[in-house]
XYZ file of C-alpha atoms in Angstrom:
785
model
C 51.543 -4.060 38.798
C 50.234 -7.429 39.960
C 48.700 -7.286 43.418
C 49.610 -10.063 45.933
C 46.463 -12.038 47.131
C 45.815 -11.884 50.895
C 46.319 -15.472 52.108
C 45.988 -14.651 56.020
C 43.775 -17.134 57.717
C 42.020 -13.947 59.421
C 40.671 -11.313 57.293
C 39.375 -7.901 58.576
C 35.855 -8.900 57.839
C 36.309 -11.501 60.475
C 36.808 -8.920 63.024
C 33.941 -6.805 61.569
C 31.655 -9.855 62.185
C 33.035 -10.589 65.742
C 32.379 -6.806 66.535
C 28.830 -6.912 65.285
C 28.040 -9.903 67.333
C 29.447 -8.119 70.442
C 27.535 -4.693 69.724
C 24.331 -6.547 69.224
C 24.592 -9.148 72.187
C 26.463 -7.288 74.876
C 23.351 -7.065 77.184
C 22.893 -10.709 77.342
C 25.952 -11.471 79.333
C 25.336 -8.261 81.412
C 21.893 -9.351 82.459
C 22.135 -13.113 82.834
C 25.616 -13.493 84.558
C 24.665 -11.211 87.532
C 21.166 -13.173 87.899
C 22.864 -16.657 87.857
C 25.361 -15.073 90.450
C 22.561 -13.947 92.730
C 20.872 -17.572 92.281
C 24.232 -19.309 93.203
C 24.811 -16.922 96.182
C 21.294 -17.625 97.708
C 21.798 -21.411 96.897
C 24.979 -21.664 98.662
C 23.697 -19.605 101.412
C 20.912 -21.942 102.242
C 22.950 -25.111 101.795
C 24.782 -26.907 104.715
C 28.417 -27.449 104.552
C 29.158 -31.448 104.330
C 32.066 -32.663 106.655
C 33.759 -36.054 106.691
C 34.809 -37.940 109.821
C 37.255 -40.875 109.618
C 38.723 -43.641 111.807
C 41.365 -46.291 111.029
C 41.344 -49.945 112.206
C 44.038 -52.368 112.010
C 43.572 -56.135 111.781
C 46.347 -57.843 113.709
C 47.444 -61.233 114.955
C 48.643 -60.393 118.340
C 48.331 -63.100 121.249
C 49.876 -63.074 124.669
C 49.804 -66.929 125.560
C 50.546 -69.815 123.340
C 50.115 -73.231 124.799
C 50.781 -76.314 122.693
C 47.168 -77.507 123.506
C 44.663 -74.749 123.903
C 45.617 -71.045 122.630
C 43.983 -68.118 121.341
C 45.654 -68.822 117.920
C 44.904 -72.548 117.831
C 41.330 -72.888 119.096
C 39.492 -69.607 119.403
C 40.922 -67.482 116.688
C 39.973 -67.213 113.027
C 42.199 -69.313 110.625
C 45.191 -67.105 110.110
C 45.626 -68.748 106.640
C 42.339 -67.147 105.563
C 42.709 -63.396 105.786
C 39.947 -61.588 103.678
C 39.418 -58.058 104.416
C 36.488 -57.818 101.951
C 34.508 -59.885 104.439
C 35.345 -57.466 107.420
C 34.059 -54.768 105.272
C 30.818 -56.529 104.844
C 30.425 -57.126 108.420
C 31.244 -53.607 109.495
C 28.735 -52.273 106.917
C 26.064 -54.803 107.877
C 22.568 -53.764 109.179
C 22.901 -55.569 112.621
C 26.305 -53.815 113.356
C 24.803 -50.422 112.492
C 21.602 -51.108 114.368
C 23.339 -51.766 117.475
C 25.415 -48.584 117.262
C 22.064 -46.659 116.676
C 20.458 -48.438 119.677
C 23.342 -47.262 121.882
C 23.228 -43.598 120.563
C 19.297 -43.510 120.663
C 19.213 -40.709 123.054
C 21.550 -38.494 120.893
C 20.168 -39.337 117.454
C 16.535 -40.075 117.567
C 15.677 -36.389 117.881
C 17.322 -33.660 115.601
C 17.150 -29.984 116.820
C 17.052 -27.036 114.614
C 17.114 -23.105 114.889
C 14.670 -21.520 112.741
C 16.153 -18.266 111.106
C 14.513 -15.919 108.458
C 16.395 -17.364 105.569
C 17.618 -20.755 106.577
C 17.005 -23.521 109.210
C 20.172 -24.602 110.924
C 20.652 -28.126 112.570
C 22.120 -28.246 116.161
C 23.691 -31.507 117.600
C 24.915 -30.099 120.646
C 24.493 -26.864 122.596
C 20.525 -27.049 122.435
C 19.006 -25.470 125.609
C 16.652 -28.415 126.048
C 16.632 -32.184 125.220
C 13.521 -34.173 124.023
C 13.345 -37.752 125.556
C 10.909 -39.873 123.750
C 8.801 -42.396 125.536
C 6.313 -43.297 122.931
C 5.275 -41.628 119.602
C 2.766 -42.233 116.881
C 4.745 -43.581 113.966
C 2.665 -40.978 111.909
C 4.677 -38.196 113.644
C 8.175 -39.492 112.346
C 10.067 -36.977 110.136
C 7.359 -34.264 111.020
C 8.622 -31.016 112.465
C 7.552 -29.782 115.894
C 7.918 -25.926 116.313
C 9.083 -25.370 119.770
C 9.067 -21.981 121.682
C 10.475 -21.291 125.238
C 7.800 -19.248 127.037
C 9.622 -18.842 130.329
C 12.031 -20.953 132.698
C 9.154 -23.197 133.607
C 6.976 -23.562 130.597
C 7.273 -24.136 126.636
C 4.934 -23.982 123.636
C 4.792 -26.740 121.194
C 2.998 -26.447 117.597
C 2.559 -29.332 115.229
C 0.098 -30.651 112.546
C -2.131 -33.359 113.538
C -4.184 -34.616 110.638
C -3.659 -31.499 108.804
C -4.802 -29.399 111.813
C -2.178 -27.114 113.672
C -2.421 -28.118 117.202
C -0.761 -26.169 120.074
C 0.330 -27.595 123.364
C 1.758 -25.848 126.479
C 4.168 -27.954 128.671
C 6.361 -27.810 131.504
C 10.101 -28.473 131.426
C 11.307 -31.774 133.089
C 7.713 -33.243 133.218
C 5.982 -35.689 130.878
C 3.867 -34.280 128.075
C 1.187 -37.009 127.492
C -1.169 -36.752 124.330
C -3.232 -39.438 122.368
C -0.219 -39.293 119.658
C 2.886 -39.132 121.899
C 4.329 -39.384 125.510
C 7.536 -37.210 125.715
C 9.437 -35.467 128.366
C 11.485 -32.135 127.666
C 14.219 -31.490 129.836
C 16.356 -28.269 130.400
C 19.908 -28.676 129.806
C 22.651 -27.220 131.838
C 23.211 -24.131 129.555
C 19.645 -23.243 130.050
C 19.737 -20.897 133.093
C 17.317 -18.248 134.283
C 19.399 -15.336 133.338
C 19.211 -16.616 129.613
C 15.415 -17.242 129.535
C 14.572 -14.051 127.773
C 17.184 -14.284 125.021
C 16.187 -17.862 124.378
C 12.542 -17.098 124.284
C 13.400 -14.959 121.174
C 14.666 -17.838 119.173
C 12.367 -20.286 117.211
C 13.343 -23.980 117.585
C 12.236 -27.096 115.809
C 12.817 -30.581 116.669
C 12.314 -33.772 114.362
C 11.754 -37.373 115.734
C 13.310 -40.097 113.541
C 12.270 -43.701 113.283
C 15.156 -45.966 114.321
C 15.143 -48.270 111.347
C 15.260 -45.074 109.083
C 18.259 -43.846 111.037
C 19.879 -47.361 110.705
C 19.584 -47.218 106.800
C 20.598 -43.505 106.455
C 23.788 -43.956 108.435
C 24.543 -47.384 106.754
C 24.407 -45.817 103.409
C 26.544 -42.889 104.898
C 29.171 -45.185 105.904
C 32.109 -46.121 103.651
C 34.851 -48.805 104.313
C 38.114 -48.676 102.297
C 40.963 -51.091 102.583
C 44.207 -49.486 101.031
C 46.164 -52.020 98.821
C 48.636 -54.519 100.289
C 47.617 -53.462 103.995
C 45.303 -54.710 106.868
C 44.204 -51.334 107.431
C 40.270 -50.419 107.339
C 39.469 -46.742 106.787
C 36.043 -46.064 107.809
C 34.563 -42.592 106.673
C 31.154 -41.076 107.273
C 29.940 -37.771 105.598
C 27.484 -35.680 107.638
C 26.564 -31.882 108.022
C 27.510 -32.080 111.540
C 31.032 -33.428 112.173
C 30.405 -34.142 115.885
C 27.580 -36.739 115.016
C 29.644 -38.712 112.444
C 32.615 -38.783 114.711
C 30.503 -40.110 117.604
C 28.818 -42.801 115.323
C 32.308 -44.146 113.998
C 33.645 -44.171 117.620
C 30.686 -46.260 118.792
C 30.396 -48.391 115.636
C 34.118 -49.375 116.092
C 33.586 -50.381 119.730
C 30.643 -52.369 118.805
C 32.443 -54.369 116.232
C 35.389 -55.118 118.179
C 33.311 -56.258 121.185
C 31.291 -58.649 118.826
C 34.478 -60.123 117.556
C 35.541 -60.836 121.198
C 32.363 -61.923 122.564
C 32.156 -65.036 120.115
C 35.741 -66.085 121.198
C 34.870 -65.752 124.709
C 31.733 -68.023 124.516
C 33.947 -70.610 122.934
C 36.455 -70.484 125.810
C 33.516 -70.580 128.473
C 31.963 -73.666 126.729
C 35.291 -75.354 126.975
C 35.857 -74.651 130.506
C 32.210 -75.636 131.323
C 32.760 -78.903 129.456
C 36.168 -79.675 131.539
C 34.420 -78.565 134.800
C 31.643 -81.430 134.180
C 34.288 -83.988 133.338
C 36.098 -83.063 136.769
C 32.915 -83.272 138.477
C 32.304 -86.845 137.329
C 35.796 -87.873 138.018
C 35.908 -86.594 141.379
C 32.611 -88.361 142.264
C 34.016 -91.628 140.992
C 37.368 -90.982 142.857
C 35.402 -90.289 146.080
C 33.467 -93.617 145.574
C 36.628 -95.718 145.008
C 38.437 -94.038 147.952
C 35.507 -94.893 150.101
C 35.419 -98.355 149.039
C 39.193 -98.921 149.541
C 38.794 -97.481 152.990
C 36.089 -99.934 153.778
C 37.863 -102.649 152.570
C 40.927 -101.993 154.692
C 38.841 -101.700 157.755
C 36.961 -104.787 157.085
C 39.925 -107.071 156.533
C 42.379 -105.216 158.600
C 44.845 -104.803 155.681
C 47.590 -102.188 156.424
C 50.120 -102.420 153.467
C 51.353 -104.762 150.409
C 55.068 -105.760 149.829
C 56.916 -103.756 147.343
C 56.992 -106.156 144.343
C 53.118 -106.573 144.491
C 52.763 -103.075 144.595
C 54.971 -102.515 141.760
C 52.764 -104.762 139.713
C 49.736 -103.066 140.557
C 51.398 -99.627 139.875
C 52.158 -100.603 136.518
C 48.688 -102.122 135.982
C 47.215 -98.836 137.252
C 49.572 -96.916 134.587
C 48.378 -99.058 131.773
C 44.610 -98.751 132.896
C 45.180 -94.981 132.815
C 46.535 -94.887 129.502
C 43.764 -97.224 128.214
C 41.161 -94.711 129.920
C 42.663 -91.802 128.202
C 42.552 -93.657 124.856
C 39.098 -94.305 125.402
C 38.342 -90.519 125.897
C 40.081 -89.919 122.779
C 37.976 -92.459 120.878
C 34.818 -90.859 122.480
C 36.128 -87.357 121.173
C 36.786 -88.718 117.699
C 33.170 -90.076 117.563
C 31.842 -86.816 118.905
C 33.652 -84.778 116.159
C 32.761 -87.423 113.420
C 29.134 -87.213 114.370
C 29.165 -83.506 114.555
C 30.830 -83.281 111.086
C 28.388 -85.961 109.453
C 25.247 -84.304 110.804
C 26.465 -80.771 109.868
C 25.680 -79.166 113.142
C 25.854 -75.424 113.879
C 29.585 -74.395 114.463
C 28.537 -72.884 117.665
C 28.233 -76.541 119.076
C 31.407 -77.777 117.920
C 32.942 -80.443 120.434
C 35.976 -79.215 122.435
C 39.222 -80.804 120.978
C 41.139 -81.188 124.171
C 41.474 -85.077 123.567
C 42.452 -84.711 119.898
C 44.838 -81.655 119.405
C 47.770 -82.274 121.937
C 50.677 -83.171 119.816
C 48.757 -83.602 116.639
C 49.375 -80.330 114.470
C 47.433 -81.325 111.521
C 44.066 -82.057 113.518
C 44.600 -78.602 115.454
C 44.933 -76.789 112.075
C 42.087 -78.507 110.531
C 39.651 -77.980 113.275
C 40.693 -74.441 113.724
C 39.986 -73.870 109.924
C 36.630 -75.833 109.986
C 35.359 -73.708 112.743
C 36.412 -70.359 111.160
C 35.006 -71.335 107.766
C 31.663 -72.232 109.523
C 31.686 -68.791 111.261
C 32.535 -66.890 108.158
C 29.424 -68.619 106.658
C 27.230 -67.409 109.590
C 28.427 -63.965 109.340
C 28.056 -63.846 105.567
C 24.326 -65.045 105.908
C 23.596 -62.154 108.415
C 23.700 -59.836 105.370
C 23.576 -61.979 102.346
C 21.832 -65.040 100.891
C 22.903 -68.611 100.258
C 23.431 -67.611 96.568
C 26.192 -65.012 97.327
C 29.344 -66.494 95.688
C 31.366 -66.075 98.816
C 29.166 -68.445 100.737
C 29.234 -70.941 98.033
C 33.005 -70.894 97.993
C 33.104 -71.320 101.597
C 30.623 -74.092 101.388
C 32.766 -75.783 98.999
C 35.947 -75.347 101.186
C 34.124 -76.810 104.131
C 32.902 -79.843 102.336
C 36.539 -80.687 101.000
C 37.860 -79.930 104.602
C 35.421 -82.282 106.299
C 36.113 -85.090 103.959
C 39.800 -84.739 104.777
C 38.975 -84.659 108.511
C 36.766 -87.723 108.252
C 39.388 -89.835 106.438
C 41.770 -88.485 109.012
C 39.436 -89.375 112.045
C 38.888 -93.039 110.769
C 42.628 -93.685 110.637
C 43.207 -92.160 113.987
C 40.435 -94.268 115.497
C 41.780 -97.405 113.968
C 45.316 -96.552 115.053
C 43.864 -95.838 118.599
C 42.070 -99.051 118.799
C 45.333 -100.824 117.836
C 47.261 -98.955 120.739
C 44.149 -100.040 123.156
C 44.545 -103.538 122.061
C 48.402 -103.371 122.772
C 47.626 -101.673 126.349
C 44.945 -104.487 127.092
C 47.473 -107.191 126.217
C 49.895 -105.502 128.709
C 47.316 -105.366 131.289
C 46.457 -109.144 130.718
C 49.944 -110.026 131.238
C 50.012 -108.130 134.525
C 46.654 -109.617 135.606
C 48.150 -112.938 135.082
C 50.999 -112.177 137.289
C 48.826 -110.737 140.109
C 46.652 -113.665 140.295
C 49.397 -115.312 142.363
C 48.687 -112.669 145.297
C 46.218 -113.669 147.874
C 42.816 -112.888 146.968
C 42.350 -110.060 149.703
C 45.444 -108.390 148.905
C 44.761 -108.665 145.153
C 41.399 -106.923 145.603
C 42.910 -104.279 147.625
C 45.454 -103.732 144.684
C 42.587 -103.560 142.307
C 40.978 -100.894 144.331
C 44.246 -98.894 144.684
C 44.732 -99.209 140.833
C 41.248 -97.560 140.199
C 42.169 -94.832 142.496
C 45.593 -94.142 140.643
C 43.562 -94.201 137.338
C 41.162 -91.731 138.463
C 43.620 -89.498 140.289
C 45.820 -89.439 136.920
C 42.604 -88.502 134.907
C 41.871 -85.878 137.457
C 45.192 -84.209 137.298
C 44.893 -84.220 133.475
C 41.645 -82.272 133.725
C 42.880 -79.903 136.073
C 46.046 -78.980 133.733
C 43.439 -78.649 130.683
C 41.223 -76.272 132.876
C 44.193 -74.140 133.811
C 45.470 -73.939 130.417
C 41.980 -72.871 129.183
C 41.648 -70.214 131.495
C 45.166 -68.949 130.947
C 44.131 -68.879 127.002
C 41.254 -66.704 127.910
C 43.594 -64.157 129.204
C 45.391 -64.238 125.922
C 42.204 -63.361 123.964
C 42.756 -59.915 122.561
C 40.861 -57.934 119.735
C 41.922 -58.756 116.137
C 40.857 -55.096 115.342
C 42.794 -52.269 116.831
C 42.085 -48.351 116.536
C 45.238 -47.019 115.071
C 43.638 -43.392 114.313
C 41.005 -42.296 116.606
C 37.709 -40.696 115.056
C 38.406 -37.170 113.812
C 36.820 -34.571 111.553
C 38.579 -34.145 108.437
C 36.869 -30.900 107.364
C 34.657 -29.813 104.677
C 34.463 -32.039 101.536
C 31.540 -30.697 99.784
C 29.358 -27.559 99.579
C 32.137 -25.215 98.797
C 30.197 -21.982 98.624
C 32.751 -19.974 96.612
C 33.018 -22.843 94.031
C 29.083 -22.938 94.013
C 28.770 -19.244 93.268
C 31.801 -19.477 90.543
C 30.091 -22.519 89.168
C 26.750 -20.544 88.877
C 28.438 -17.615 87.246
C 29.966 -19.849 84.885
C 26.722 -21.537 84.046
C 25.326 -18.028 83.528
C 28.290 -17.290 81.094
C 27.471 -20.507 79.245
C 23.800 -19.697 78.995
C 24.724 -16.371 77.670
C 27.006 -17.742 74.923
C 24.339 -20.357 74.058
C 21.739 -17.621 73.663
C 24.042 -15.580 71.558
C 24.909 -18.452 69.574
C 21.281 -19.369 68.934
C 20.675 -15.768 68.098
C 23.310 -15.564 65.456
C 22.534 -18.670 64.038
C 18.643 -18.649 64.072
C 17.461 -15.423 65.144
C 20.296 -12.688 64.011
C 18.864 -10.263 61.341
C 20.851 -8.633 58.723
C 20.878 -4.907 59.576
C 23.378 -3.189 57.075
C 24.058 -3.622 53.372
C 27.622 -4.785 54.101
C 26.236 -7.766 55.813
C 23.733 -8.578 53.172
C 26.446 -8.518 50.707
C 28.626 -10.699 52.933
C 25.879 -13.295 53.116
C 24.814 -13.694 49.358
C 26.119 -13.791 45.922
C 22.883 -11.803 44.732
C 23.257 -8.376 43.621
C 22.065 -5.584 46.094
C 20.439 -2.644 44.271
C 19.781 -0.529 47.265
C 18.615 0.019 50.844
C 16.003 2.140 52.470
C 16.926 3.830 55.776
C 14.567 3.851 58.665
C 14.003 6.696 61.112
C 11.217 7.418 63.684
C 8.588 10.104 63.236
C 7.512 9.617 59.579
C 4.045 9.583 58.723
C 2.125 6.558 57.073
C 1.486 8.263 53.910
C 1.825 6.027 50.644
C 3.778 8.549 48.774
C 6.648 9.768 50.959
C 8.825 10.814 48.042
C 5.976 13.308 47.412
C 4.945 14.326 50.953
C 8.569 14.397 52.383
C 10.857 14.999 49.409
C 13.931 15.848 51.587
C 13.704 13.098 53.808
C 16.255 10.231 54.052
C 13.672 7.744 52.657
C 13.039 10.126 49.480
C 16.745 10.396 48.916
C 17.202 6.561 49.168
C 14.195 6.037 46.605
C 16.206 8.384 44.221
C 19.153 6.384 44.597
C 17.181 3.348 43.909
C 15.794 4.752 40.778
C 19.124 5.412 39.509
C 20.574 2.213 40.191
C 17.506 0.721 38.396
C 18.238 2.880 35.477
C 21.883 1.646 35.213
C 20.551 -2.000 35.222
C 17.956 -1.471 32.270
C 20.236 1.279 30.352
C 19.824 0.865 26.472
C 17.393 -2.229 27.107
C 13.696 -2.973 26.876
C 13.469 -4.023 30.366
C 10.739 -2.115 31.864
C 8.633 -4.554 33.842
C 9.756 -4.739 37.600
C 8.243 -7.332 40.054
C 8.252 -6.573 43.796
C 8.019 -9.373 46.377
C 9.078 -10.380 49.908
C 9.371 -13.179 52.141
C 6.653 -12.220 54.695
C 4.159 -9.538 55.441
C 5.291 -6.354 57.034
C 8.646 -6.138 55.105
C 7.722 -2.878 52.965
C 7.140 -4.530 49.671
C 4.104 -2.461 48.774
C 5.467 0.704 50.292
C 8.493 0.296 47.920
C 6.342 -0.414 44.945
C 4.249 2.840 45.301
C 7.385 4.918 45.851
C 9.459 3.538 43.121
C 6.392 4.106 40.795
C 6.030 7.754 42.014
C 9.915 8.352 41.684
C 9.804 7.070 38.328
C 6.902 8.982 37.245
C 8.226 12.145 38.643
C 11.129 11.611 35.873
C 8.665 11.843 33.158
C 7.888 8.183 32.658
C 4.537 6.799 32.267
C 4.235 4.071 34.964
C 1.418 1.607 35.933
C 1.277 -0.392 39.141
C -0.310 -3.841 39.013
C -1.996 -4.802 42.359
C -1.558 -8.600 41.696
C -1.628 -9.484 45.674
C -5.256 -10.589 45.193
C -5.351 -12.216 48.626
C -4.502 -9.058 50.697
C -4.277 -6.219 48.379
C -2.413 -3.144 49.767
C -2.154 -0.605 47.272
C -5.816 0.394 47.360
C -5.601 0.922 51.317
C -2.303 2.936 50.971
C -3.772 5.288 48.374
C -7.306 5.157 49.772
C -8.636 4.417 46.406
C -11.937 2.546 45.621
C -11.569 -0.802 44.065
C -14.996 -1.863 43.150
C -13.556 -2.887 39.623
C -9.903 -3.971 38.797
C -7.987 -6.918 37.845
C -10.393 -9.470 39.296
C -13.419 -8.222 37.326
C -11.236 -8.067 34.220
C -10.168 -11.646 34.698
C -13.885 -12.776 34.952
C -14.812 -10.594 31.916
C -16.930 -7.883 33.474
C -14.651 -4.958 32.532
C -12.161 -4.107 29.846
C -8.449 -3.308 30.411
C -8.882 0.542 29.584
C -11.754 0.573 32.393
C -9.625 -0.714 35.161
C -6.726 1.658 34.637
C -7.024 4.495 37.255
C -4.827 7.548 37.647
C -3.240 8.541 40.991
C -2.424 11.827 42.612
C 0.955 11.610 40.875
C 1.114 12.682 37.342
C 2.224 9.990 34.990
C 1.430 7.240 37.580
C -1.429 4.870 37.018
C -2.671 1.810 38.799
C -4.771 -1.334 38.234
C -6.178 -2.434 41.339
C -7.066 -5.803 42.423
C -10.771 -5.306 42.444
C -13.036 -7.363 44.732
C -11.120 -10.085 46.341
C -11.987 -13.503 44.628
C -12.639 -16.592 46.307
C -9.933 -18.224 44.335
C -7.219 -15.617 43.649
C -4.300 -17.963 42.856
C -6.617 -19.617 39.985
C -7.145 -16.021 38.587
C -3.333 -15.552 38.588
C -2.846 -18.775 36.440
C -5.497 -17.837 33.705
C -4.807 -16.786 30.269
C -6.237 -13.353 30.822
C -3.123 -12.483 32.819
C -0.906 -12.658 29.765
C -3.373 -10.244 27.890
C -3.094 -7.860 30.593
C 0.714 -8.047 30.915
C 0.786 -7.280 27.126
C -1.398 -4.194 27.329
C 0.522 -2.711 30.332
C 3.903 -3.106 28.591
C 2.607 -1.609 25.345
C 0.841 1.383 26.967
C 3.464 2.243 29.769
C 7.083 2.929 30.078
C 7.441 1.149 33.387
C 5.288 -1.796 34.673
C 5.539 -2.351 38.595
C 4.066 -5.665 39.679
C 3.003 -5.842 43.542
C 2.946 -9.722 44.490
C 1.956 -11.647 47.735
C 4.770 -12.580 49.962
C 6.999 -15.266 48.548
C 7.445 -17.284 51.771
C 3.674 -17.672 52.095
C 2.336 -17.896 48.442
C 3.573 -19.232 45.028
C 1.970 -16.409 43.172
C 5.088 -14.417 43.002
C 7.216 -17.076 41.767
C 4.885 -17.824 39.157
C 4.573 -14.024 37.999
C 8.347 -13.693 37.721
C 7.982 -15.188 34.148
C 6.403 -11.884 33.112
C 8.877 -9.491 34.830
C 12.200 -8.235 33.429
C 13.602 -7.254 36.871
C 12.708 -9.173 40.236
C 13.256 -7.072 43.312
C 13.108 -9.052 46.633
C 12.512 -6.472 49.617
C 13.820 -7.588 52.947
C 13.197 -5.723 56.157
C 16.083 -5.603 58.772
C 13.546 -6.868 61.305
C 13.023 -10.134 59.584
C 15.764 -10.535 57.334
C 17.796 -13.635 58.699
C 20.218 -15.637 56.878
C 17.983 -18.567 56.625
C 15.359 -16.529 54.692
C 18.166 -15.318 52.370
C 19.258 -18.781 51.646
C 15.778 -20.011 51.085
C 15.257 -17.382 48.331
C 18.661 -18.087 46.957
C 17.775 -21.682 46.543
C 14.680 -20.641 44.847
C 16.357 -18.650 42.371
C 18.957 -21.351 41.511
C 16.441 -24.028 41.492
C 14.120 -21.926 39.024
C 16.956 -20.311 37.085
C 15.582 -16.914 37.744
C 17.519 -14.118 36.183
C 17.652 -10.424 36.954
C 17.266 -10.618 40.739
C 18.126 -8.007 42.972
C 17.654 -7.387 46.675
C 16.535 -4.440 48.465
C 17.159 -3.862 52.181
C 14.497 -2.039 53.954
C 14.784 -0.497 57.464
C 18.422 0.152 57.677
C 19.496 2.222 60.692
C 22.387 4.710 59.897
C 24.198 7.370 61.621
C 22.936 10.841 60.918
C 26.435 12.113 60.330
C 26.366 9.862 56.950
C 23.935 12.247 55.650
C 24.786 15.718 54.533
C 21.162 16.536 54.465
C 20.823 15.246 58.084
C 19.255 18.567 59.358
C 16.318 17.857 57.061
C 16.084 14.128 57.986
C 12.844 12.445 58.604
C 12.355 8.784 59.289
C 9.601 6.553 58.120
C 7.390 4.007 59.674
C 6.147 2.078 56.812
C 5.464 -1.786 57.227
C 3.872 -4.409 55.262
C 1.388 -5.581 58.085
C 0.368 -8.651 56.051
C -2.024 -10.731 57.973
C -5.817 -10.994 58.654
C -6.284 -7.837 60.339
C -6.318 -4.339 58.711
C -2.966 -2.374 58.390
C -2.157 0.637 56.563
C 1.522 -0.461 56.539
C 2.280 -1.927 53.073
């Protein structure tokens, strides 16, 4: 009957492998995860919660008075056609704005207060029973802690480090404490009452004095401004371990920014009013002089009145003179503005445009835009340099706008001159008509005409002053607070999350250690594992148990022990391998010292000798011989003396305490052991041993350290590679397997030493004894072979 092949992707061996990994490594996460949990708990306990405060501002275009001549929207406001919230963000986050904010809050921010506990120190922003007022302080004391202790209701104790030496000061509340390094006053707060003195004296306080510029930089970096898409809303946020402090800073910052934007526009309004006042003063003086002249003229020549026709001539002449004066003022304004543009003066000194903008929308819009762009450049320069792309763009826009304005001004001036020429012609015509009037009356009419012209100009200036003052009332903030500062809660330092994160890290570290152990440090502990890991045949295993003496012949001294029974099984397996063949030379090696290679050699020899076979053991580990030490035999002569011709082969063969078991010891350790192994004498030795003994056992150096064993394998019929569960890793096994494949070595078998088994697996468990033999290969002496 044909058996179906198991095609399942998961085999029973997979579960066995997983179970072995769990059994061997369960203690790692059990130990590491609690350690990381405890570390995470104390780390989170010492950390402060971080809160976020926010405020929302709206950039609006509101105004309450709109004159055709001078309004908040035309002359004083920024150009509405150019809205760039990124510039507002840069201004809000500028150093100057934050510095003014910190200066206003100096008393609340310059000193930080702390309560010192056993595990952590907690900062207090409000509720402290005392307040420190800094008068002067040595800069070296910035950011250094002052330990503060309340002694009684009147006194306190202050401790601090000065030049590395602890200094103690006793001061009185509400009185200056003057020292060479500082001058400060510590005042009692309202919460500090006599009845609470004893309780407060039990607490340990600290305070730290900050340098204001460092505070500005700290809060400037903590401030974040966001502009949601397609809105004029600015969202200001600040992260701080104390939410009240962040809220206070945002509130003060918004007020500072709003006031700054208002002040610049109020200054422009004030300069315009001052300009008009100066013009009014000049016209008033001129009007007073002309009226005085007219009164004196009337009194001198007894002139009472003029007839209606002549008076009409002079009224029309006065009106044309008034128009001509207004046009000249416009020419002066054009010249002033042209000079300002050409000389590229500071925008703060922009000439008032009251004679240009009336009825001229293009000029009004152009001047507003020019002023706005130049103010934006000034704002940008407060926190950036000329190479900033924004400033370069503004400069280019200003240059184009100035060119357009200059062309327009030139055209306007030429047109104004044409108008003046026409008015002058009208005036000349009326002057010709007036010449027919008698000279005294004509002079009187000339004086009256000058009075009328100045009165007309005076009334015009009064109207402009009134409009400008009304426009001042219409100046409102462009920025409004639409959501007052508030605490949005904890945004970081989630303590539960920190603890879970540390626990997860502990789990990850545990898994990493397990993976590294499995890949690089995990040893092969059972024959089943060994068979799963290699295609090489496993000929036997040797159990491990505590309490066995370090005797060499364990099969003789403890014949009923686990290990003795294991060697009998190994002998049986070897006999199956060499059944009906001439194979009787067995080489034993290992990867490293201490794996039980020599111990296995001695006891295999003993168990074969007990079966009636004549056995010889060749101690060909000439570097660190172990058979002679295990059997406590004298090695004055041996293989090395034979190799150099000092002794014959029959002279170096020595019997042991086991009948039929002989040994050829290494002899004195030569200076060149590996060279002796390569000599032709070795072939003679091997032929002699095979001819005179039923079995030849070759004990060699560890294969992982020396190449002697690999060379000697050419003389062996069977090669036993002894692995100890303490050192038997998969990498060692793969290296040996590669050596076998590369050198086409045949008849290789594995022996696993030190296998731990359950006592119930042995029917002879009541007689069980362990053994504790190892190789101990090294520079020190060891009986373990």
